[in-house]
């Protein structure tokens, strides 16, 4: 009889210790890591109307830590440098990036718009940041895959 209770107690301890105390599937946990842009979607009436893959040699990488974001873009046929750095947060299926500084070309954009807000769709190995208009209609998205 004592053996049954011992086994039951041991199984309970093993089961409870295997449960995670944080929710690793929550978007703010999922986005941590390094991502590469794969494609763009364009929307019409909130439905995807066109998909464009990145061109050969084009690379855009985004890296997210606990609360920082950094991104860089390389376009082989363009001498303009693009990179940015700042803070981000995920709230209510929205990705909000507040850029602090960037390349010269990005600083021109930051002077007029510093906070970038996107609708966020995310899974373990892919995410889309979707631009919406003032009425909440989807315009376009950048679609990333996890590379680390």
XYZ file of C-alpha atoms in Angstrom:
148
model
C 0.000 0.000 0.000
C 2.821 2.389 0.872
C 4.410 1.581 -2.485
C 1.292 2.813 -4.341
C 1.395 6.142 -2.491
C 5.119 6.439 -3.093
C 4.698 5.844 -6.847
C 1.724 8.237 -6.996
C 3.702 10.924 -5.152
C 6.737 10.404 -7.395
C 4.602 10.636 -10.542
C 3.000 13.845 -9.237
C 6.399 15.410 -8.596
C 7.624 14.449 -12.077
C 4.457 15.815 -13.697
C 4.558 19.103 -11.775
C 8.264 19.617 -12.417
C 7.718 19.183 -16.150
C 5.229 22.057 -16.294
C 6.739 25.369 -17.355
C 6.197 28.364 -15.137
C 6.246 30.769 -18.093
C 4.149 30.585 -21.197
C 6.726 30.157 -23.988
C 3.996 30.273 -26.622
C 2.985 33.846 -25.762
C 3.971 36.246 -28.572
C 6.459 38.251 -26.491
C 8.364 35.035 -25.771
C 8.077 33.670 -29.302
C 9.523 36.753 -30.980
C 12.856 36.611 -29.172
C 15.525 35.472 -31.611
C 16.849 36.164 -35.101
C 14.589 36.341 -38.144
C 15.066 36.728 -41.897
C 12.582 38.353 -44.257
C 11.226 35.861 -46.800
C 8.389 37.634 -48.583
C 5.882 40.447 -48.702
C 2.095 40.170 -48.856
C -0.142 42.856 -50.306
C -3.794 43.001 -49.283
C -7.069 43.918 -50.936
C -10.177 43.947 -48.718
C -8.085 42.394 -45.914
C -7.297 39.356 -48.080
C -3.861 38.568 -49.511
C -3.931 39.715 -53.128
C -0.259 39.306 -54.028
C 2.878 37.653 -52.660
C 6.349 38.833 -53.539
C 9.424 36.870 -52.440
C 12.611 38.761 -51.683
C 14.900 39.211 -54.676
C 18.214 37.388 -55.082
C 20.831 38.809 -52.735
C 18.329 40.938 -50.776
C 18.603 40.267 -47.058
C 16.767 41.774 -44.155
C 17.476 40.449 -40.668
C 15.710 41.354 -37.422
C 16.920 40.431 -33.955
C 14.789 40.640 -30.817
C 16.051 40.341 -27.245
C 13.937 40.766 -24.126
C 12.962 44.334 -25.047
C 15.338 45.490 -27.813
C 15.069 45.195 -31.589
C 17.740 45.650 -34.222
C 17.351 45.226 -37.946
C 19.513 45.558 -41.006
C 18.824 45.408 -44.725
C 21.228 44.628 -47.551
C 20.226 45.304 -51.151
C 23.030 44.352 -53.587
C 22.103 46.957 -56.222
C 21.620 49.804 -53.711
C 24.383 51.756 -51.984
C 21.983 53.124 -49.332
C 22.520 51.585 -45.904
C 19.496 50.625 -43.831
C 19.562 49.631 -40.176
C 17.720 50.578 -37.037
C 17.806 49.958 -33.307
C 15.327 50.548 -30.511
C 12.785 49.075 -28.144
C 9.786 46.914 -28.842
C 6.811 45.433 -27.075
C 4.137 42.923 -27.945
C 0.634 43.668 -26.689
C -2.781 42.448 -27.817
C -1.412 40.805 -30.986
C 0.359 44.042 -31.903
C 4.089 44.586 -32.404
C 5.189 48.095 -31.463
C 8.748 49.144 -32.334
C 10.129 52.456 -31.103
C 13.358 53.207 -32.930
C 16.082 55.196 -31.178
C 18.610 55.505 -33.972
C 19.636 54.045 -37.295
C 21.547 54.577 -40.494
C 21.491 57.983 -42.139
C 18.637 56.952 -44.409
C 16.692 55.520 -41.467
C 17.282 58.620 -39.338
C 15.395 60.627 -41.979
C 12.431 58.300 -41.500
C 12.794 58.342 -37.695
C 12.597 62.148 -37.747
C 9.018 61.902 -39.036
C 7.921 58.548 -37.603
C 9.637 56.939 -34.623
C 6.984 54.450 -33.479
C 6.021 51.643 -35.866
C 2.917 49.625 -35.005
C 2.016 46.373 -36.743
C -0.560 43.654 -36.403
C 1.392 40.551 -35.364
C 0.792 36.977 -36.474
C 3.370 34.642 -34.972
C 4.173 30.973 -34.567
C 7.300 29.245 -33.330
C 9.264 29.608 -36.578
C 7.487 32.328 -38.575
C 5.921 35.705 -38.072
C 4.270 38.445 -40.104
C 4.213 42.120 -39.214
C 1.191 43.576 -40.958
C 0.781 47.268 -41.730
C -2.777 48.543 -41.355
C -4.427 51.826 -42.256
C -6.238 54.162 -39.847
C -9.400 52.075 -40.161
C -7.632 48.793 -39.358
C -7.563 47.492 -42.928
C -4.512 45.438 -43.848
C -2.216 47.033 -46.426
C 0.935 44.906 -46.594
C 3.073 42.612 -44.503
C 6.654 41.524 -44.092
C 6.907 37.786 -43.524
C 9.855 36.374 -41.589
C 11.234 32.953 -40.754
C 13.326 32.148 -37.698
C 17.006 31.575 -38.423
C 18.105 31.273 -34.773
